[in-house]
Structure formats: structure tokens, C-alpha cells
Coordinates of C-alpha atoms (C1' of nucleotides) in Angstrom, one line a residue:
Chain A
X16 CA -2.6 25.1 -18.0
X17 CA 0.1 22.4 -18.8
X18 CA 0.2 18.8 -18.8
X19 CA -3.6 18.1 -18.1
X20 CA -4.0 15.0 -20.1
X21 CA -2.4 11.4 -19.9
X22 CA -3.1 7.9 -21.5
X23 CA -4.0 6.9 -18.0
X24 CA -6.6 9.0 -16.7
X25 CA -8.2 8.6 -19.9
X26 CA -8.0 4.4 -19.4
X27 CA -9.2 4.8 -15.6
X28 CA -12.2 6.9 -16.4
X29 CA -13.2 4.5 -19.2
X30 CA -12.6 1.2 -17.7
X31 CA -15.5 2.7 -14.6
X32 CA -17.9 3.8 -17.3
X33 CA -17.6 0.1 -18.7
X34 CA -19.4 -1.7 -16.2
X35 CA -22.2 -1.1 -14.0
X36 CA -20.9 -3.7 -11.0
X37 CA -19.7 -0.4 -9.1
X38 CA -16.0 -1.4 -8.3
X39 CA -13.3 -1.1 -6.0
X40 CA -10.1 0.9 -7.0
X41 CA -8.3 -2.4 -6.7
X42 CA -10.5 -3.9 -9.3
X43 CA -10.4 -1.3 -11.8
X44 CA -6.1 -1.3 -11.6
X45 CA -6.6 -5.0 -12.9
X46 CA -8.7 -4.2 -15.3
X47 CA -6.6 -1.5 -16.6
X48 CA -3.2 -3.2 -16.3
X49 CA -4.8 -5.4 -19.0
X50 CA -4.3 -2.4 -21.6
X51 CA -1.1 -0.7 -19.9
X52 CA 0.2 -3.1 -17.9
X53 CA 2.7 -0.9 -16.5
X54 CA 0.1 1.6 -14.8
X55 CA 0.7 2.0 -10.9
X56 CA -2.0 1.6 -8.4
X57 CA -1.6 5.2 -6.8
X58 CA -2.1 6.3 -10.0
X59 CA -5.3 4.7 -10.0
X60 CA -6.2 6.0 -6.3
X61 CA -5.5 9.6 -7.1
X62 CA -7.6 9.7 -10.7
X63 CA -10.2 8.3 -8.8
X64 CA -10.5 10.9 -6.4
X65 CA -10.0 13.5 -8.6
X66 CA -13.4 12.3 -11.0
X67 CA -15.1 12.0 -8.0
X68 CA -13.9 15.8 -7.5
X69 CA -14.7 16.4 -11.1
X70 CA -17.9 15.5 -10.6
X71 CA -17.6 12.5 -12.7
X72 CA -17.6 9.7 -10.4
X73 CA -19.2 9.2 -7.1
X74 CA -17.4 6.8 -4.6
X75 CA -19.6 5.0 -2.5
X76 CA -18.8 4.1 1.0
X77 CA -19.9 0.6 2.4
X78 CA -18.7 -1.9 5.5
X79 CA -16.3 -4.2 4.4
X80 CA -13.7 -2.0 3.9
X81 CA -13.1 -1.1 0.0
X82 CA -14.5 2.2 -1.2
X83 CA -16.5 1.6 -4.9
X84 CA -16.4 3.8 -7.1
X85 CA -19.7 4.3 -10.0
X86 CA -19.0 6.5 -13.2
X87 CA -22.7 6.9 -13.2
X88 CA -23.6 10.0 -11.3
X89 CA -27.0 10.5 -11.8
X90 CA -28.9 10.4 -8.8
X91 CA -30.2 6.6 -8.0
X92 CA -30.4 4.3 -5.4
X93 CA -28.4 1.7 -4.7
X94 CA -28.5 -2.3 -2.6
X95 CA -25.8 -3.1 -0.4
X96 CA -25.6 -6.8 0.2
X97 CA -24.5 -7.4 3.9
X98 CA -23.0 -10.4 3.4
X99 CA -20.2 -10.3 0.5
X100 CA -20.5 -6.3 0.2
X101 CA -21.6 -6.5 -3.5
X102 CA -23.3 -3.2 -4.6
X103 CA -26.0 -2.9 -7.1
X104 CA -28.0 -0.3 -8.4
X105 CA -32.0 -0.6 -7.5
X106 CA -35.0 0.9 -9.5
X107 CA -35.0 4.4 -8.9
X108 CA -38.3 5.0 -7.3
X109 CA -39.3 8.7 -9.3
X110 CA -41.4 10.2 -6.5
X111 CA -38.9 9.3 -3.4
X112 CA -35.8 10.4 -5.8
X113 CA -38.1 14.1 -6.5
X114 CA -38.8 14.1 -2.8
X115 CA -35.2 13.9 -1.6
X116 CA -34.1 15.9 -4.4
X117 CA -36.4 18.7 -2.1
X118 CA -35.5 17.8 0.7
X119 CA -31.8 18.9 -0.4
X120 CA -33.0 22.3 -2.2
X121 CA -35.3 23.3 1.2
X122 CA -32.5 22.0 3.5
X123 CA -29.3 23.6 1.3
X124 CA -27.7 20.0 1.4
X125 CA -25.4 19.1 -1.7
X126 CA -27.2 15.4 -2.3
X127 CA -28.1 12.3 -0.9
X128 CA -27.5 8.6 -1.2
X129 CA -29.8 6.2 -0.2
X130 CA -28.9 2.4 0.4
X131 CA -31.2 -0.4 1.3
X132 CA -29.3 -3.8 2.5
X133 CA -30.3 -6.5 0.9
X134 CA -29.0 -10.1 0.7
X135 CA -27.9 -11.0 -3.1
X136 CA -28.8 -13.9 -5.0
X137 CA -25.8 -15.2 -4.2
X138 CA -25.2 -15.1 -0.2
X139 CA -29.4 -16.1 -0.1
X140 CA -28.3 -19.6 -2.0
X141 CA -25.0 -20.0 0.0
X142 CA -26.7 -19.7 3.4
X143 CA -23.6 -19.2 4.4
X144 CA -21.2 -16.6 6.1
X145 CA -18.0 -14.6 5.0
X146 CA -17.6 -17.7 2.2
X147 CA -16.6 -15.2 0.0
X148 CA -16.7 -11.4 0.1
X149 CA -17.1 -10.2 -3.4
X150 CA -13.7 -9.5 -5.1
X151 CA -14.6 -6.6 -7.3
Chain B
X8 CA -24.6 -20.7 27.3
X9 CA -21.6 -19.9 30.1
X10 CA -19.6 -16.5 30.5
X11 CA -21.7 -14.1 28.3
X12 CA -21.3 -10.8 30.2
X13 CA -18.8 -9.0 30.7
X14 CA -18.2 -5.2 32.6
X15 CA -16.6 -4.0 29.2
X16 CA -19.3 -5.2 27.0
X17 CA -21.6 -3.4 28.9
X18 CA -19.4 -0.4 29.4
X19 CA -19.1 -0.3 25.9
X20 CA -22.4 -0.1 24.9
X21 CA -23.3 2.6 28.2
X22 CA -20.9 5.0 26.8
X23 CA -22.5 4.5 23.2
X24 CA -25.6 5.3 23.8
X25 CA -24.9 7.9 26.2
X26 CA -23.7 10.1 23.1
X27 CA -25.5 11.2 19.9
X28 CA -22.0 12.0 18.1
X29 CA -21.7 9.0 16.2
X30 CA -18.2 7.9 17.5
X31 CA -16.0 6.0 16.1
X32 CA -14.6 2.8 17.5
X33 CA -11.2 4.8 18.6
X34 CA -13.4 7.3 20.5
X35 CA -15.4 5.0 22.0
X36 CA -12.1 3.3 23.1
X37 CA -10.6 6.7 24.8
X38 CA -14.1 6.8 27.0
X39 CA -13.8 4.2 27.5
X40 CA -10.5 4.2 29.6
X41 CA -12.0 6.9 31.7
X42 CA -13.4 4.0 33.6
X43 CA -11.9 1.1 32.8
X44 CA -8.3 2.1 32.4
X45 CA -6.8 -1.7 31.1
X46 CA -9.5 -1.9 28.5
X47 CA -8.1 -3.2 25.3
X48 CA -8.5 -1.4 21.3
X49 CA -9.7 -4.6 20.0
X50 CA -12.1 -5.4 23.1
X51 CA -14.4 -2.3 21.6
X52 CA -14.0 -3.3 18.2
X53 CA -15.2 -7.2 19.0
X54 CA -18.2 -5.3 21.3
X55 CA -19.1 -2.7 19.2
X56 CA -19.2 -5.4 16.3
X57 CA -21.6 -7.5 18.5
X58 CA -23.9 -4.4 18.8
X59 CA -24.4 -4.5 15.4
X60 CA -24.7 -8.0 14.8
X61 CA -27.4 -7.9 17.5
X62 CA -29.1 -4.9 16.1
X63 CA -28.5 -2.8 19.3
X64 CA -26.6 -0.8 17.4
X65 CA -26.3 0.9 14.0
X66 CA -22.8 1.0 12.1
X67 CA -22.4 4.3 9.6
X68 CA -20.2 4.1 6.4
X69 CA -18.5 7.4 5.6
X70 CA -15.6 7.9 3.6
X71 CA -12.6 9.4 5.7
X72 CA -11.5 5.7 7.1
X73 CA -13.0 5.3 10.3
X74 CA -16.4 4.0 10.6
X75 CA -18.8 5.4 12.9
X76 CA -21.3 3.5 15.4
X77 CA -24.8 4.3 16.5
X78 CA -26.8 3.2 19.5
X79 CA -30.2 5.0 18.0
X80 CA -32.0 2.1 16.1
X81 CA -34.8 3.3 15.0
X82 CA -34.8 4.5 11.2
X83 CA -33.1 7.9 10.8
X84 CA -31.7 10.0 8.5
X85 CA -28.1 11.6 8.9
X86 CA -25.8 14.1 7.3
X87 CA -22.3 13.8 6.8
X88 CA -19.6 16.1 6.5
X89 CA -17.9 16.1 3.3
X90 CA -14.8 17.8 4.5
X91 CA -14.3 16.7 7.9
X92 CA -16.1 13.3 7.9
X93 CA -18.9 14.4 10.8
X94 CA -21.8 12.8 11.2
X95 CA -24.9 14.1 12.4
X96 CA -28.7 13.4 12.5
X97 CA -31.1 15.5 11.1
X98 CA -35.3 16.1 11.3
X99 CA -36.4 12.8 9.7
X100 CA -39.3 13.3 7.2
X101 CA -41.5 11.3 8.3
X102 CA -43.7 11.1 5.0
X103 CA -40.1 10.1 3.0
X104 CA -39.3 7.1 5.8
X105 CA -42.5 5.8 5.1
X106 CA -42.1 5.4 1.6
X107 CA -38.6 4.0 2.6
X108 CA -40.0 1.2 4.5
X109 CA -42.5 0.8 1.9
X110 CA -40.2 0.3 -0.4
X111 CA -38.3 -2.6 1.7
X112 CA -41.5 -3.8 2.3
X113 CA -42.5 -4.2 -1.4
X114 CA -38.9 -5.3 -2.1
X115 CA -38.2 -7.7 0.3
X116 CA -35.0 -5.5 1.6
X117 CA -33.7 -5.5 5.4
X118 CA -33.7 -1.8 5.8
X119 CA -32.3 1.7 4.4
X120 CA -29.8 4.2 4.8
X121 CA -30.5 8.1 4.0
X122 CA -27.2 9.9 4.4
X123 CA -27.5 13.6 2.8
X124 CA -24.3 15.6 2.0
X125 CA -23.8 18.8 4.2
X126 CA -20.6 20.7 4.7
X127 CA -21.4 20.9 8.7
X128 CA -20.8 24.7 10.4
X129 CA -17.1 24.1 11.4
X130 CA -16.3 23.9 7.7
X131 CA -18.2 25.8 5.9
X132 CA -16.5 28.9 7.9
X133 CA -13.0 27.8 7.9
X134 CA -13.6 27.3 4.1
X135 CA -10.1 25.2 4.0
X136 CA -10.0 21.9 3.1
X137 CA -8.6 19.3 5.3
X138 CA -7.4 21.7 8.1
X139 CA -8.9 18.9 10.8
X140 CA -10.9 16.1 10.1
X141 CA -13.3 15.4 13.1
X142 CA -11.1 13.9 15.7
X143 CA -14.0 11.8 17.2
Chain C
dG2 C1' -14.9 -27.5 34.3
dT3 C1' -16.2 -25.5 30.1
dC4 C1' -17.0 -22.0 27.2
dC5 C1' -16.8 -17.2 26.5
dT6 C1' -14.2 -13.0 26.8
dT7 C1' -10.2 -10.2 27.5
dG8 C1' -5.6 -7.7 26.6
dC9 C1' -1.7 -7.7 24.0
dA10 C1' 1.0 -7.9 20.0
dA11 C1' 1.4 -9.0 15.4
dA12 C1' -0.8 -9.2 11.1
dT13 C1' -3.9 -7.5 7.4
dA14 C1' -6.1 -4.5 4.2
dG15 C1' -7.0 -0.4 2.0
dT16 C1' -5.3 3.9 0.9
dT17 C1' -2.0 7.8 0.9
dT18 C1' 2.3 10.1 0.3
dG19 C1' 7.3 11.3 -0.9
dC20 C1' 10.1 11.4 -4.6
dA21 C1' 12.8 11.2 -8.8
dA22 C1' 11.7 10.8 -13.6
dG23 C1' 8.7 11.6 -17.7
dC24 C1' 5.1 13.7 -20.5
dC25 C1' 1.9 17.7 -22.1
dG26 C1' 1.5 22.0 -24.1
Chain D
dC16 C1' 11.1 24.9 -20.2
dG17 C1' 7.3 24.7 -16.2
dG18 C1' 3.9 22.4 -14.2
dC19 C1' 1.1 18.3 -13.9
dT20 C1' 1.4 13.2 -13.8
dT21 C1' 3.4 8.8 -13.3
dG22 C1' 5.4 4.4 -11.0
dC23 C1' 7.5 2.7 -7.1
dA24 C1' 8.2 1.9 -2.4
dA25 C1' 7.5 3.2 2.0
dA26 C1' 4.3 5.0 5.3
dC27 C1' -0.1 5.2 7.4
dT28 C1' -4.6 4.3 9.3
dA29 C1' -8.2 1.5 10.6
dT30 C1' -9.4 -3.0 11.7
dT31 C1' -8.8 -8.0 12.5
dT32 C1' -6.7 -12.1 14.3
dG33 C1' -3.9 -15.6 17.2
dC34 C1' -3.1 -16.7 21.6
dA35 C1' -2.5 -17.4 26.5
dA36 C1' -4.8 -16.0 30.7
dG37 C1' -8.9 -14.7 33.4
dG38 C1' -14.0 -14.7 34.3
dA39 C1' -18.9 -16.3 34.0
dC40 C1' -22.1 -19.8 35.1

DNA sequence: GTCCTTGCAAATAGTTTGCAAGCCG
DNA sequence: CGGCTTGCAAACTATTTGCAAGGAC
């Protein structure tokens, strides 16, 4: 097959395995425009996707309107916070993970995600509402 | 408090609950009109909203745009379609929902959402990608 | 009368797509 | 070369917001 590589693709998938704040396509285009500043934002939309068909992402779907996107695909669990959208990974309980792990195998489903919502740090000392959402 | 009800509010939420589809705020719209024919797009999504923030409804997260609303509650577990985007419920363990509200318990977290991957019927027989995403 | 709610239209926000040009092998 | 990939701009889709008018209490 011709063509499969490119400078870009190479700098998306990077830039997501760099941090663990599971961000939003927007947020990893900034973050790459810092090393090619010429790189397009459909171009970070569609290499997205495709890891996620790759298997080497998983996006994660949450209110608040941005997808976020996690380079870490081993199964684990994940907080949602309902107030600035932030996402954050959570201690992987071993016996639930094993149990929904069966509960795919007996029931022929390809996975599972499992979010609990949970006020961050930060909304909790703000008190208040919609101050700011998140901008990753 | 003056002027809190309203025949579309409450129309709004009786065509909700009359369905276990999970709609999205579009459907709920077109049923909406059945019955009250002026209704207006952004009246359902201000309602359906207000569900939420009430908790007499749920609102589901799915990737393929549109979100989907709820008016079942209590903890479940659903499925979603990774092809066309439907959502469905399915048998909830009830050993494994324990242990989820144990967990928010122990964490302190306001609740949980178990969505497990399934390629639903439809697609799994057409077996082409895309062909129709779930129009509801 | 006052506050809440509505319908409409316009505005946003996030994401996708069409296309001509460029790079990989 | 031939096919995959890119950047740009325009197109789309879902959702939100501003506002004047109507309804609840």
C-alpha cells in the first residue's frame, strides 16, 4: 500500500499519548500547531477517528458537546465532572473491571465504558455554575 | 413562584416516558407536533433540559451527534450501537449495580453510567457501514 | 402585575466534507 | 506514477440564545 505514513499522524498520535487529561480534538490541534504550525484542523479530526478505528485511541462521549479522545485504551473507568465537563481517569476497581469484562464475553458485546459523575476539585471550590467549562 | 406549568412542558415529558427508545430531542420534537402542532424546536430542548436538571429524566452521551434522553431513572445499564448510534437497555446485573453504587458510595460520586458496545440486529445484518444511522 | 414560558429566528459550536495540491513508496 | 494525505474553506448538524409576545398565578 502507498502513502501510509505522514509527519502528521505521527505528531497527532504522540501529542494524545503525552497527557493523561483526555482531550478534545480542538485541544490537541493547539498543541500540535506548536511543532507544525501549519497542520489543519480536519486533519486532526480525521487521524483521530482513524486511531480510534485502529484501535489506538478510544474517544469518549460526554454532555457538553466536545468528544475527548484518550490514547490509553486499556480498559478503565473514567469521572465525568458535570459541571465544567473535565474527564479523569478513576481507580480501576479489578473485580467490577473482571466482571464487566464477563459480562461482554457471555453477552457477545465488543466492551464497555463506565463513567461515574463527579464534581472536580475545581467546580466543588467555585460553587458556582457554567464559570468556566474546561477548555481542553 | 408564578407561571410554572405549561401544556408543552408536560407534553414533553408524557411523550418521553411513554417510549423506551431513547429519543433524541429532534424526535421528541416530531411527537411532539402530533399534538401540539405550533410547538417550537427549542421549547423541547429548554424542557427536556429541565428534566434533567430535575432528575426526572436521564440524558445519554453517544457519539453520532445527537444526544439521547431517558425518562427511566432508576440505574440501568444500556448498549449502544456503534454503527448506527441506537441505544438500547439491557438485563441489568444486579450484583455488578451494586458494586456500582458501592463504589459512589465509598467515593463520594453522584452516580454511574454502564454503556456496553453492541452492534444492535439492524447492523450486524446489513454488515455496511453507515447505510442509515438511527433516524430517532 | 409579575415572573415564567413560548415560538421564532439568528447565532454558536463542533465536526465533516469537497477539492486541488503534495507526499509516500 | 498511483493512491493516500493534507490544508483550506464551505457545508452541516445539533444545540443555544435573544427577544417580543402570551400565559400562569
Amino acid at each position: 500500500m502507498a502513502g501510509n505514513y505522514s509527519v502528521q499522524r505521527e505528531t497527532i498520535y504522540q501529542v494524545l499519548k503525552s497527557t493523561k487529561t483526555h482531550p478534545s480534538a480542538d485541544w490537541v490541534y493547539r498543541r500540535c500547531r506548536d511543532v507544525l504550525p501549519g497542520i489543519g484542523l480536519a486533519t486532526v479530526y480525521r487521524n483521530l477517528e482513524l486511531l480510534v478505528e485502529q484501535g489506538r485511541a478510544i474517544k469518549i462521549n460526554v454532555a457538553q458537546g466536545k468528544d475527548r479522545y484518550d490514547a490509553d485504551v486499556t480498559p478503565h473507568f473514567h469521572t465525568v465532572c458535570p459541571i465544567c465537563g473535565k474527564v479523569s481517569d478513576c481507580d480501576t476497581d479489578g473485580v467490577i473491571a473482571k466482571a464487566l469484562d464477563g459480562e461482554c464475553e457471555r453477552r457477545g458485546y465488543q466492551g464497555w465504558s463506565l463513567i461515574f459523575t463527579d464534581v472536580c476539585p475545581d467546580c466543588r471550590s467555585i460553587k458556582q455554575i457554567k464559570i468556566s467549562r474546561s477548555d481542553q
